[in-house]
PDB file of C-alpha atoms in Angstrom:
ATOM      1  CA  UNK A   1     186.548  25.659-169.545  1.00 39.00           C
ATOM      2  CA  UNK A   2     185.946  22.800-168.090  1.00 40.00           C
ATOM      3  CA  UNK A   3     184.336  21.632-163.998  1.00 41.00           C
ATOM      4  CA  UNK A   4     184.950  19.021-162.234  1.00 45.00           C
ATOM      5  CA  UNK A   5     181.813  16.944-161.458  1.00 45.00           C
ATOM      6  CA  UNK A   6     181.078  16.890-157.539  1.00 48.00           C
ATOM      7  CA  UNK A   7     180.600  13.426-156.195  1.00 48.00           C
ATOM      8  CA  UNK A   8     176.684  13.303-155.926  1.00 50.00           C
ATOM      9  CA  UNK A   9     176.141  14.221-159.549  1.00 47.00           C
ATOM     10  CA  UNK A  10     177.235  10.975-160.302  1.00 46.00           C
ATOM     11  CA  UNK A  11     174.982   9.470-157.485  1.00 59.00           C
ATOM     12  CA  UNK A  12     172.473  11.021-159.187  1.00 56.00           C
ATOM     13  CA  UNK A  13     173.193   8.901-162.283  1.00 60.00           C
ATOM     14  CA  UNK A  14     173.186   5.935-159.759  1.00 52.00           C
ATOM     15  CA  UNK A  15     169.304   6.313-158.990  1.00 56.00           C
ATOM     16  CA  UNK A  16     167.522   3.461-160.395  1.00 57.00           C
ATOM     17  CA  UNK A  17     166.460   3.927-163.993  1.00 71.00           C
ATOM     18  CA  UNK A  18     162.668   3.812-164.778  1.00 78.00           C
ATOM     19  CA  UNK A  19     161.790   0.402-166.113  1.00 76.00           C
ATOM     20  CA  UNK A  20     161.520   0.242-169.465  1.00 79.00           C
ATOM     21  CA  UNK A  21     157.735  -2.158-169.444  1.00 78.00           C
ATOM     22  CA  UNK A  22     157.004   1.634-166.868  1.00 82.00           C
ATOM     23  CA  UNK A  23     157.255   3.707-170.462  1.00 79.00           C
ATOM     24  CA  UNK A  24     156.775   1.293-173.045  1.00 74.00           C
ATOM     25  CA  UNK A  25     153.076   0.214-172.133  1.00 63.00           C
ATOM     26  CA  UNK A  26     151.068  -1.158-174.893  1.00 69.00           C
ATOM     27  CA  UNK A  27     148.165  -2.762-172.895  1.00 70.00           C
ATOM     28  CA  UNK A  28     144.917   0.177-173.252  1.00 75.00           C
ATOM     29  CA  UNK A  29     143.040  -1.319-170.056  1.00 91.00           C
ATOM     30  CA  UNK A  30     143.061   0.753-167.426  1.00 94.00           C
ATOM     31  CA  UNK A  31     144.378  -1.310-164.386  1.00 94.00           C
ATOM     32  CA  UNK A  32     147.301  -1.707-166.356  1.00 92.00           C
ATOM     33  CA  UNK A  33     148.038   1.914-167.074  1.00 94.00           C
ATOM     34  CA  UNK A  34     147.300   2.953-163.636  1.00 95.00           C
ATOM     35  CA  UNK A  35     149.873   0.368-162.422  1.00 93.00           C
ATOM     36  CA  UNK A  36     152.602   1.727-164.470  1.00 93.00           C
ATOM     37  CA  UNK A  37     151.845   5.316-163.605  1.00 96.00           C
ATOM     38  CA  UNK A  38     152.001   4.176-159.966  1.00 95.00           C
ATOM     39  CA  UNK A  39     155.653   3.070-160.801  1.00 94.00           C
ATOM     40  CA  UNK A  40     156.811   5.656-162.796  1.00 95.00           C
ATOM     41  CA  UNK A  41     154.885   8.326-159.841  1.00 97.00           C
ATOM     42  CA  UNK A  42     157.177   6.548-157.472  1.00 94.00           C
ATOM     43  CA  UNK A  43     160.285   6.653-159.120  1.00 93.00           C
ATOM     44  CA  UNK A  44     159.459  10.650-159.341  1.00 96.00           C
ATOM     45  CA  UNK A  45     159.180  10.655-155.415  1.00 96.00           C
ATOM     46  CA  UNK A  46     162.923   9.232-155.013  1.00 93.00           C
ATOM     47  CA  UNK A  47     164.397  11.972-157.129  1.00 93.00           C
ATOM     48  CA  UNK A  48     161.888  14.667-155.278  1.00 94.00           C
ATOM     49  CA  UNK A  49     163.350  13.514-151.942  1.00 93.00           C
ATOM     50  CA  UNK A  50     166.834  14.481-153.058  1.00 92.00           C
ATOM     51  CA  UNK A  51     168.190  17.770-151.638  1.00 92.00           C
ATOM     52  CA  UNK A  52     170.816  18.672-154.392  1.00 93.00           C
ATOM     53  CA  UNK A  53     167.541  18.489-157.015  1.00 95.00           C
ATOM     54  CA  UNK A  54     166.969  22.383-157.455  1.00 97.00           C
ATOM     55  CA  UNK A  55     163.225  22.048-156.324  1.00 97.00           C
ATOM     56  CA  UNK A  56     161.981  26.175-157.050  1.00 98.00           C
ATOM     57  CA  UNK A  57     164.326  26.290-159.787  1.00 98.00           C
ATOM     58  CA  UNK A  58     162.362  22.657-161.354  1.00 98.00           C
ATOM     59  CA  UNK A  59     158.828  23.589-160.345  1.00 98.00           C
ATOM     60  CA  UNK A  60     159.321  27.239-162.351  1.00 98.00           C
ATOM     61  CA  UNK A  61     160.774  25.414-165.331  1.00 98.00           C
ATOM     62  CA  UNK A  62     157.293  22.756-165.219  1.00 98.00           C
ATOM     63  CA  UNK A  63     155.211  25.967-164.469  1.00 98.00           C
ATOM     64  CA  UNK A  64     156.318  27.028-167.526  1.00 98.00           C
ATOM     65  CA  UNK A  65     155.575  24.102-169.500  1.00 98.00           C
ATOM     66  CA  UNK A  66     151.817  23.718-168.249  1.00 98.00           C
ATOM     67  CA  UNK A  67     151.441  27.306-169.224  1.00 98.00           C
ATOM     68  CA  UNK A  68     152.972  26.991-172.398  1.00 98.00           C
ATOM     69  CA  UNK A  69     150.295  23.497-172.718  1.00 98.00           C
ATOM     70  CA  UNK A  70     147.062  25.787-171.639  1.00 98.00           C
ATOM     71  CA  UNK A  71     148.009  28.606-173.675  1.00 98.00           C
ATOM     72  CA  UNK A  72     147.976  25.662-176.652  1.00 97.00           C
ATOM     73  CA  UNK A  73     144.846  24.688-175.710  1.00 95.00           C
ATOM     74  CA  UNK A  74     143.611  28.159-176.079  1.00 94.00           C
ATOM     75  CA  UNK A  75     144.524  28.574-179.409  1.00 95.00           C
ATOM     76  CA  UNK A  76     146.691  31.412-178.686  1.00 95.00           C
ATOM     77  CA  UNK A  77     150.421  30.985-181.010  1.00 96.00           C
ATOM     78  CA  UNK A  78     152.529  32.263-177.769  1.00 97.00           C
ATOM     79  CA  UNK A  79     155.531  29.789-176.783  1.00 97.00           C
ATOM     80  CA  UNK A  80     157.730  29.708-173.769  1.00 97.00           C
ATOM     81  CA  UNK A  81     159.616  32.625-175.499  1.00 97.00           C
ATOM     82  CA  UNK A  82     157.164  34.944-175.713  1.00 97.00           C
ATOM     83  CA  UNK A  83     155.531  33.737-172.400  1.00 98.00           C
ATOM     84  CA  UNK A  84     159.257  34.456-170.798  1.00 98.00           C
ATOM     85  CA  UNK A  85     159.378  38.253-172.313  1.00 97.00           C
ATOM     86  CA  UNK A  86     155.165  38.461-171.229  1.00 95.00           C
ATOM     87  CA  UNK A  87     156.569  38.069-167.702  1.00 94.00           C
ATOM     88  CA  UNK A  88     160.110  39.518-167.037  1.00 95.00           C
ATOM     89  CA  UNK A  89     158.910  42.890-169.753  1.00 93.00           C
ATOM     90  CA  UNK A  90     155.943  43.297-168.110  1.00 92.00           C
ATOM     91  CA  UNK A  91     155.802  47.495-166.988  1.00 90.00           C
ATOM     92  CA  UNK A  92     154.312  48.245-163.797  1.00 88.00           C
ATOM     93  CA  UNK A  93     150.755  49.141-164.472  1.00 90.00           C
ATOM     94  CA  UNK A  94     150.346  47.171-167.449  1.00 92.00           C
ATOM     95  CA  UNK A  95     148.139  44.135-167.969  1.00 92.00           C
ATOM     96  CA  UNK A  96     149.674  40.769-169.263  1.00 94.00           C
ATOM     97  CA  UNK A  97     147.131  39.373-171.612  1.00 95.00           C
ATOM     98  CA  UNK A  98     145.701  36.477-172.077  1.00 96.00           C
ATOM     99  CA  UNK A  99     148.633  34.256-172.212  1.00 97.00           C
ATOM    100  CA  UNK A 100     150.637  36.445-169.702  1.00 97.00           C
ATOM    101  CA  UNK A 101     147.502  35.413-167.260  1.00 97.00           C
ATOM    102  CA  UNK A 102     148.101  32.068-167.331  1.00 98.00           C
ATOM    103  CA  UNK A 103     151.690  31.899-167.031  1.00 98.00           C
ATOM    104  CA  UNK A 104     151.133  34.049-163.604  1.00 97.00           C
ATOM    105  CA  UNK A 105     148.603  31.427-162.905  1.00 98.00           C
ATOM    106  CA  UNK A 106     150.732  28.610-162.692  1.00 98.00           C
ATOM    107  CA  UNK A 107     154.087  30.758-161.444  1.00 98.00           C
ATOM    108  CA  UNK A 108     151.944  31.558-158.551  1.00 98.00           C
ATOM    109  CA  UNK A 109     150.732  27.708-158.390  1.00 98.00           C
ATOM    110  CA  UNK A 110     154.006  26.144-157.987  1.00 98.00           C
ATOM    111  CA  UNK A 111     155.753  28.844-155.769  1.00 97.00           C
ATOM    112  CA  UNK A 112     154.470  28.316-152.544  1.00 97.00           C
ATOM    113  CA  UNK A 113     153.531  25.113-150.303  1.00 98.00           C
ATOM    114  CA  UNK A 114     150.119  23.374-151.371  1.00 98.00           C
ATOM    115  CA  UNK A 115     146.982  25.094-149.398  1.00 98.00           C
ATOM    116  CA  UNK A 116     143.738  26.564-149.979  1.00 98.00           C
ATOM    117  CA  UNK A 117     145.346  30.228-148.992  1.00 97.00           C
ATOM    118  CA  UNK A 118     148.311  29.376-151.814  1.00 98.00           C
ATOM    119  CA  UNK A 119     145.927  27.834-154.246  1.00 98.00           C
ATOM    120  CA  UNK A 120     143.353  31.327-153.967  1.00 97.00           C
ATOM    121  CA  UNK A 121     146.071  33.829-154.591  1.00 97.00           C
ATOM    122  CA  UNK A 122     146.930  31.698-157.578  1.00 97.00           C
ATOM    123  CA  UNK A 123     143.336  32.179-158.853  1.00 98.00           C
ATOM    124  CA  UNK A 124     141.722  35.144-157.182  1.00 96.00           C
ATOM    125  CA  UNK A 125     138.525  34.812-159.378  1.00 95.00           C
ATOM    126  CA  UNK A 126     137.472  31.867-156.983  1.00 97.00           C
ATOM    127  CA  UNK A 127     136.600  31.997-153.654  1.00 97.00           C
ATOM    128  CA  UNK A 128     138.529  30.010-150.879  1.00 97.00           C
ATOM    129  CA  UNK A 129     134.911  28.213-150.124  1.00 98.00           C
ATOM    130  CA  UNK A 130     135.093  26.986-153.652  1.00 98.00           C
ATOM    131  CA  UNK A 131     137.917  25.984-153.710  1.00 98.00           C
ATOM    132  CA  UNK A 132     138.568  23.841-150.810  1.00 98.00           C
ATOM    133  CA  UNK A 133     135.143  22.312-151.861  1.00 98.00           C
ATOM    134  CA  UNK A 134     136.577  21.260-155.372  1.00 98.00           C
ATOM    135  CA  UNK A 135     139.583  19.365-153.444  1.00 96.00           C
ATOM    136  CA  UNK A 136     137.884  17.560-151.175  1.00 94.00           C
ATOM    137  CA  UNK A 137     135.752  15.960-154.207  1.00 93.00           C
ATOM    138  CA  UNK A 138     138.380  13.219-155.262  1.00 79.00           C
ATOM    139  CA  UNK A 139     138.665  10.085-153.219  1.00 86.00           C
ATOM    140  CA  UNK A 140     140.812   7.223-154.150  1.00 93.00           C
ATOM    141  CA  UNK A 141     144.035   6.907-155.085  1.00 96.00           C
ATOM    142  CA  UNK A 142     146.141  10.030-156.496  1.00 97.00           C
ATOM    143  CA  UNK A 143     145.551   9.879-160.205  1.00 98.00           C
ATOM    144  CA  UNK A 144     141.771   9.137-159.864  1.00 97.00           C
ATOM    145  CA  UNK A 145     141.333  11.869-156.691  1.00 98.00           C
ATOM    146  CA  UNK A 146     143.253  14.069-159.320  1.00 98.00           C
ATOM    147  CA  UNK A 147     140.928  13.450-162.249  1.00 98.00           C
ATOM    148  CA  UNK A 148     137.896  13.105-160.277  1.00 98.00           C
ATOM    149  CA  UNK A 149     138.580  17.326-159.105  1.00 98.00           C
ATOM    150  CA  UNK A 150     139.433  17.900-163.177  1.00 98.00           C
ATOM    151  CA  UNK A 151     136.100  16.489-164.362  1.00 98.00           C
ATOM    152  CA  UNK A 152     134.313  18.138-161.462  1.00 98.00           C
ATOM    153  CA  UNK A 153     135.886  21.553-161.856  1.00 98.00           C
ATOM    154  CA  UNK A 154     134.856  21.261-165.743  1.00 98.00           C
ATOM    155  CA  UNK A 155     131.846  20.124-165.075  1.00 98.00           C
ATOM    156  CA  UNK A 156     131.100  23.082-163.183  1.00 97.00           C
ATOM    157  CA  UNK A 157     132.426  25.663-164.659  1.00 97.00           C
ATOM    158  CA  UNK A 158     133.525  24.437-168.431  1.00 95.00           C
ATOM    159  CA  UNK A 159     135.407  27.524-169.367  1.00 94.00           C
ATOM    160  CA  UNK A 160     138.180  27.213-166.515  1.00 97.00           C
ATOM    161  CA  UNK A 161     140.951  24.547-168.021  1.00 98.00           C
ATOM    162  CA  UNK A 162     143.741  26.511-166.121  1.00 98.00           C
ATOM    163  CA  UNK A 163     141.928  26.654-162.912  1.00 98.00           C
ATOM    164  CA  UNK A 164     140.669  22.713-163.052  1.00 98.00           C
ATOM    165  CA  UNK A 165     144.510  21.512-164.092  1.00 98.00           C
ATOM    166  CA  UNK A 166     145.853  23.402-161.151  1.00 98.00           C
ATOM    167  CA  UNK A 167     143.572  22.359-158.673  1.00 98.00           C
ATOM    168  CA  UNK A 168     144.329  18.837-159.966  1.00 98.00           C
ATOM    169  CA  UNK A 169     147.581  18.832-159.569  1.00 98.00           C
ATOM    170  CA  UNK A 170     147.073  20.396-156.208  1.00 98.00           C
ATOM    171  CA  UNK A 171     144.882  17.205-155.832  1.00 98.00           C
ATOM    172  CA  UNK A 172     147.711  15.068-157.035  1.00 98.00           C
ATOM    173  CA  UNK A 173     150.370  16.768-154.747  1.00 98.00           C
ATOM    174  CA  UNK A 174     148.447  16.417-151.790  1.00 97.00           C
ATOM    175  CA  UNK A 175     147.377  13.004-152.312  1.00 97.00           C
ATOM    176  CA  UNK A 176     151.352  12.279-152.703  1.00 97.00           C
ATOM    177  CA  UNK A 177     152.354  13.739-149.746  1.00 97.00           C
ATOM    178  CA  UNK A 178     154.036  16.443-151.702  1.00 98.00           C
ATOM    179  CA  UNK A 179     154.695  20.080-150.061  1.00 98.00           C
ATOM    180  CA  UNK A 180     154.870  21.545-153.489  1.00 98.00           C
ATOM    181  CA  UNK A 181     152.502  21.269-156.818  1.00 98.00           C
ATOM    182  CA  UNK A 182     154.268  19.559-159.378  1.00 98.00           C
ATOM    183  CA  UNK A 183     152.713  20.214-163.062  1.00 98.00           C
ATOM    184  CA  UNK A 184     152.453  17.152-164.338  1.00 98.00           C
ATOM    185  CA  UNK A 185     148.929  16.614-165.833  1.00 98.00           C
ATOM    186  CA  UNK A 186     149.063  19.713-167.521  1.00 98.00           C
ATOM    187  CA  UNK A 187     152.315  19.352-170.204  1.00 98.00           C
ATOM    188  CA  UNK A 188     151.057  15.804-170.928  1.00 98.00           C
ATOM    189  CA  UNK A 189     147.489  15.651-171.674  1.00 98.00           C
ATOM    190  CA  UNK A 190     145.624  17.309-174.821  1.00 97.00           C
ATOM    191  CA  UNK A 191     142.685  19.310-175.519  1.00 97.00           C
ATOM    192  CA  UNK A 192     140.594  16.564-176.380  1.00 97.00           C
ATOM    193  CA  UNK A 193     141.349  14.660-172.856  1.00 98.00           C
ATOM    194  CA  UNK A 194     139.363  17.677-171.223  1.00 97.00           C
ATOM    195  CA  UNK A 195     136.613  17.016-172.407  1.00 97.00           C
ATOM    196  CA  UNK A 196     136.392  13.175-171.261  1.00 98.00           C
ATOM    197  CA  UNK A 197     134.725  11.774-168.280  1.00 98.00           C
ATOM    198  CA  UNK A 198     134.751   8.835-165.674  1.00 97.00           C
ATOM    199  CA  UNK A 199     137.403   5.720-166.694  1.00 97.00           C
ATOM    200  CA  UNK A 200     138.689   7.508-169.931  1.00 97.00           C
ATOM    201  CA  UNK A 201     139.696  11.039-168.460  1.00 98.00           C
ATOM    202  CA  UNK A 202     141.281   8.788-165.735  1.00 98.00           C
ATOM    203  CA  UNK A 203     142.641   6.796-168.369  1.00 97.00           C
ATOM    204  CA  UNK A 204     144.284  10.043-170.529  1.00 97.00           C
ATOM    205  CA  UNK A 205     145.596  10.766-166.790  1.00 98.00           C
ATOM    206  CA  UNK A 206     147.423   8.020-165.881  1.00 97.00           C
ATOM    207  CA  UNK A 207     148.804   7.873-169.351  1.00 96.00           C
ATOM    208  CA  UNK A 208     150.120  11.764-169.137  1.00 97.00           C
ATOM    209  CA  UNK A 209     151.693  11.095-165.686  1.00 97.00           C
ATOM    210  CA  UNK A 210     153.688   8.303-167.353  1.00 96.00           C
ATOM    211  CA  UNK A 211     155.032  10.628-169.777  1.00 95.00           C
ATOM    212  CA  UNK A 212     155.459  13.800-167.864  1.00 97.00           C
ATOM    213  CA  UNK A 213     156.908  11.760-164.597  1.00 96.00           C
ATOM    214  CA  UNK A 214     160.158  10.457-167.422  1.00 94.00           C
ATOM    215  CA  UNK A 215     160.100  14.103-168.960  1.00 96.00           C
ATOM    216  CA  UNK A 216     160.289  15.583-164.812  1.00 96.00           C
ATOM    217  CA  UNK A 217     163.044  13.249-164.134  1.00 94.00           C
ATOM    218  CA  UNK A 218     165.048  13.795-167.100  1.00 93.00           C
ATOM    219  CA  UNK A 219     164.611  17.824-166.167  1.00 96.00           C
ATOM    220  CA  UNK A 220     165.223  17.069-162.455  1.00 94.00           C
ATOM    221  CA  UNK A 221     168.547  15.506-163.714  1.00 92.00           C
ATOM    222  CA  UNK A 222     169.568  17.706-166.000  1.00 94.00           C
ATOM    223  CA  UNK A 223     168.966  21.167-164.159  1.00 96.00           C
ATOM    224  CA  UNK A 224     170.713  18.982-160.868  1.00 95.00           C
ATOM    225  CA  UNK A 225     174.109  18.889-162.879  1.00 94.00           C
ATOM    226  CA  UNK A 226     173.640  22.683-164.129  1.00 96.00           C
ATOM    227  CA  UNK A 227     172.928  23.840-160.403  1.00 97.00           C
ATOM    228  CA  UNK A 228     176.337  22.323-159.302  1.00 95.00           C
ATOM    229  CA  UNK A 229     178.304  23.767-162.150  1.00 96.00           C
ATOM    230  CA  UNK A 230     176.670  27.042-161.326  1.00 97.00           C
ATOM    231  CA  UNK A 231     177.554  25.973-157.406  1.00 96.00           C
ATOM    232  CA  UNK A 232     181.428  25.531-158.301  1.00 96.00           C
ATOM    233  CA  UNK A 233     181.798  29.031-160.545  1.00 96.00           C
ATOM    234  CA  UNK A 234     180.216  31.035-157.488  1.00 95.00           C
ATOM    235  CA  UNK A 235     182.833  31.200-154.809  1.00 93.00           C
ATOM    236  CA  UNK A 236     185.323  32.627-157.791  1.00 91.00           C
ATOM    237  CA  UNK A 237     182.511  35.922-158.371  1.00 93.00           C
ATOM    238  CA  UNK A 238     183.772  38.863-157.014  1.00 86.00           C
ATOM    239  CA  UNK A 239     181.022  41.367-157.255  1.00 85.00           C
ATOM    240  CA  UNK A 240     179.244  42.416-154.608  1.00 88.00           C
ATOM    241  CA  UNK A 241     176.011  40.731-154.109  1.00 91.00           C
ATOM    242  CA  UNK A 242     177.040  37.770-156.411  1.00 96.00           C
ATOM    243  CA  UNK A 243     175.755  35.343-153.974  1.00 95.00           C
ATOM    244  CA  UNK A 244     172.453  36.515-153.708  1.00 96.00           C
ATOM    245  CA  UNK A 245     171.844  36.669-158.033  1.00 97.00           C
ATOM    246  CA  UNK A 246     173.543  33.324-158.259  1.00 98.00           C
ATOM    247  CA  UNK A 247     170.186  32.097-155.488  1.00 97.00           C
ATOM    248  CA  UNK A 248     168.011  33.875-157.591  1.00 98.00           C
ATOM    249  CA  UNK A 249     170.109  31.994-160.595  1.00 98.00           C
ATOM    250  CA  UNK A 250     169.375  28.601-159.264  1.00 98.00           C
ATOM    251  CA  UNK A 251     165.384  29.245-158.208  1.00 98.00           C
ATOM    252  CA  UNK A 252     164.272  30.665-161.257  1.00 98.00           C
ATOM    253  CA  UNK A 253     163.817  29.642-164.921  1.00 98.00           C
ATOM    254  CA  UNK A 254     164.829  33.196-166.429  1.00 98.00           C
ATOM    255  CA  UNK A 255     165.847  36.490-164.619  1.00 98.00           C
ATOM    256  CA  UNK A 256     166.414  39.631-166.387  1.00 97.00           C
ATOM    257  CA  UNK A 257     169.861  40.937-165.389  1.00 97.00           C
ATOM    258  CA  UNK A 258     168.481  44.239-163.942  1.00 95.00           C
ATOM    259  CA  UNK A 259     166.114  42.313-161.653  1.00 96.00           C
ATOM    260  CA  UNK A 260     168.995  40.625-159.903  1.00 97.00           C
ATOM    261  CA  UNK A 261     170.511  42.585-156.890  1.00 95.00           C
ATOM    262  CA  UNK A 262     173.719  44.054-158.026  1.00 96.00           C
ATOM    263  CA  UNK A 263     174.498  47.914-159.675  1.00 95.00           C
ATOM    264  CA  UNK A 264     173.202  47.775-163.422  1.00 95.00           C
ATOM    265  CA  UNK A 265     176.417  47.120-165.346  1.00 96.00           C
ATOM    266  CA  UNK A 266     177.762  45.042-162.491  1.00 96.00           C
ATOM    267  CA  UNK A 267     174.642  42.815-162.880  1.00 97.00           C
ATOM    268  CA  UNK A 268     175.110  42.820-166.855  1.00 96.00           C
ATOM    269  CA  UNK A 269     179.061  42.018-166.226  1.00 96.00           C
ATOM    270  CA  UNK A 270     177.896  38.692-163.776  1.00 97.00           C
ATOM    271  CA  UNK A 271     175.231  37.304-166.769  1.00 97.00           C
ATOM    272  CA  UNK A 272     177.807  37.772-169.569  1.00 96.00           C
ATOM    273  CA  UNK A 273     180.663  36.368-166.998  1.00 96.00           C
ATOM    274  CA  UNK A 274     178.424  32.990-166.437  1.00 97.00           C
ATOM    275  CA  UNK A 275     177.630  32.684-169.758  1.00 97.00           C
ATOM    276  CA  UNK A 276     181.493  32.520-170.675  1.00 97.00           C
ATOM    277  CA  UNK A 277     181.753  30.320-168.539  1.00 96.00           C
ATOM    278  CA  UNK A 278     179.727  28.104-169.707  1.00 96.00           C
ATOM    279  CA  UNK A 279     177.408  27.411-166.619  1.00 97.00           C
ATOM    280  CA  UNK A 280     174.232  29.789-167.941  1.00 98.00           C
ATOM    281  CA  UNK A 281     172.304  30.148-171.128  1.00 98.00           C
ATOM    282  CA  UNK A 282     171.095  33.668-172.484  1.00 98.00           C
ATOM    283  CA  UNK A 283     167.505  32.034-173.507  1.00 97.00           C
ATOM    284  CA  UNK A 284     166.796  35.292-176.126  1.00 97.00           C
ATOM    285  CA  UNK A 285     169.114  35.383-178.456  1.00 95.00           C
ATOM    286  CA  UNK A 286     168.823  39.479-178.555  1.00 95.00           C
ATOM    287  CA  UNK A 287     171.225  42.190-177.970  1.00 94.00           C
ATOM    288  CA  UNK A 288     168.970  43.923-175.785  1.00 94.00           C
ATOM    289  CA  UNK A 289     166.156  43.109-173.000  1.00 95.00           C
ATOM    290  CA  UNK A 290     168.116  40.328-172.569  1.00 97.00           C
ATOM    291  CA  UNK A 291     166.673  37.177-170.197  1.00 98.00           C
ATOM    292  CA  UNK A 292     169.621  34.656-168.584  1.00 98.00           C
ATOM    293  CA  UNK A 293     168.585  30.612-166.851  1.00 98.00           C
ATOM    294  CA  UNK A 294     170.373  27.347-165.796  1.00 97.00           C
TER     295      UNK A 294
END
């Protein structure tokens, strides 16, 4: 079965394309590399103004990403997979592990607007104090105020990765003008790049925001078209309470179908329904403890 595209999908497609000299950078000096970061940053903050981008559903799609990135840099083998089943099998009572930690980390991150309150739920083991102290270290413009509270954060306390990337990209965020953090440090840069200092960590910055600000767009894009396929299905549900899984739907990158707010087998009837038609993925591939996203 087939939808008919709604009219600003295809504005969507209308947005000016990144310039190609943006991604295809050769030159390794750093004013040059922070100037094309600067453009591709700004073509990011066109498609973040839109209103039909899926912003909650996007930012828990990145969160996963930089989770899946630290967990890599831990040395730990668990992918988005097993990060998804860490989260939405988790029993009440029982501890996530390792990995499980730092996918809450960053969920909690990227839920709520940018503030010191936000930013110390997301990592209880550091006190507010500390943590408004570590963003008000960076000066300059984004990228450098961004690296400047990485090094500083690592500097101080060289075991935190997780904790120094978020409040980095918090760094970033507000420096942007953004409400919300958007990982973008985090998927792009490598293990290595944490432990540089001064021009070359700002240099493996600017670099990573290059590629994760075409990798966001692309996403933005892409989950922007699911959304309104998702949109056109949802007046046609029947069920009781169908509006209020299809929100949850569109904000989240996985739900299990008992979490969403519907009787058991009517919520199991809605997944398998969307998936038929077309508009969701079942991201398991199991029979059972099954997990359903745009």
């Amino acid at each position: 079965m087939t939808f008919a595209q709604p009219d600003h999908i295809s504005d969507l497609d209308t947005l000016p394309r990144m310039p190609a000299w943006v991604t295809s950078v050769r030159s390794k000096t750093l004013e040059d590399v922070a100037f094309s970061s600067g453009a591709a940053l700004n073509h990011l903050h066109l498609v973040l103004g839109r209103e039909d981008v899926p912003h909650a559903l996007m930012r828990d799609r990145l969160a996963l990403r930089a989770a899946e990135a630290c967990v890599t840099f831990s040395g730990r083998p668990e992918r988005a997979r097993e990060l998804r089943d860490l989260l939405h099998l988790l029993r009440p009572g029982d501890l996530p592990g390792p990995a499980g930690e730092i996918y809450f980390f960053w969920r909690r991150a990227t839920e709520r607007p940018v503030s010191v309150k936000a930013l110390g739920r997301a990592l209880p083991t550091f006190e507010p104090g500390q943590i408004a102290t570590w963003l008000n270290t960076g000066q300059g413009t984004p990228v450098v105020r961004a690296a400047t509270v990485l090094e500083t954060v690592l500097r101080e306390a060289p075991r935190a990765d997780v904790p120094a990337l978020i409040l980095a990209e918090a760094a970033l965020a507000q420096s942007l003008g953004w409400k919300h953090l958007i990982p973008l440090l985090a998927p792009s840069l490598k293990r290595a790049d944490l432990l540089k200092q001064g021009d070359d960590l700002r240099l493996a910055c600017h670099r990573a925001i290059i590629v994760s600000a075409v990798e966001t767009i692309r996403l933005a894009t892409d989950l922007t078209r699911r959304a309104e396929h998702v949109k056109a299905v949802a007046p046609k549900l029947r069920a009781k309470g169908a509006a209020k899984a299809v929100e949850m739907i569109l904000s989240r990158d996985a739900v299990a179908a008992a979490a969403l707010p519907l009787p058991p087998r009517a919520a199991r009837r809605l997944c398998d329904r969307l998936v038929e038609l077309g508009v969701v993925r079942e991201l398991t591939g199991r029979d059972t403890f099954r997990l359903y996203g745009v």
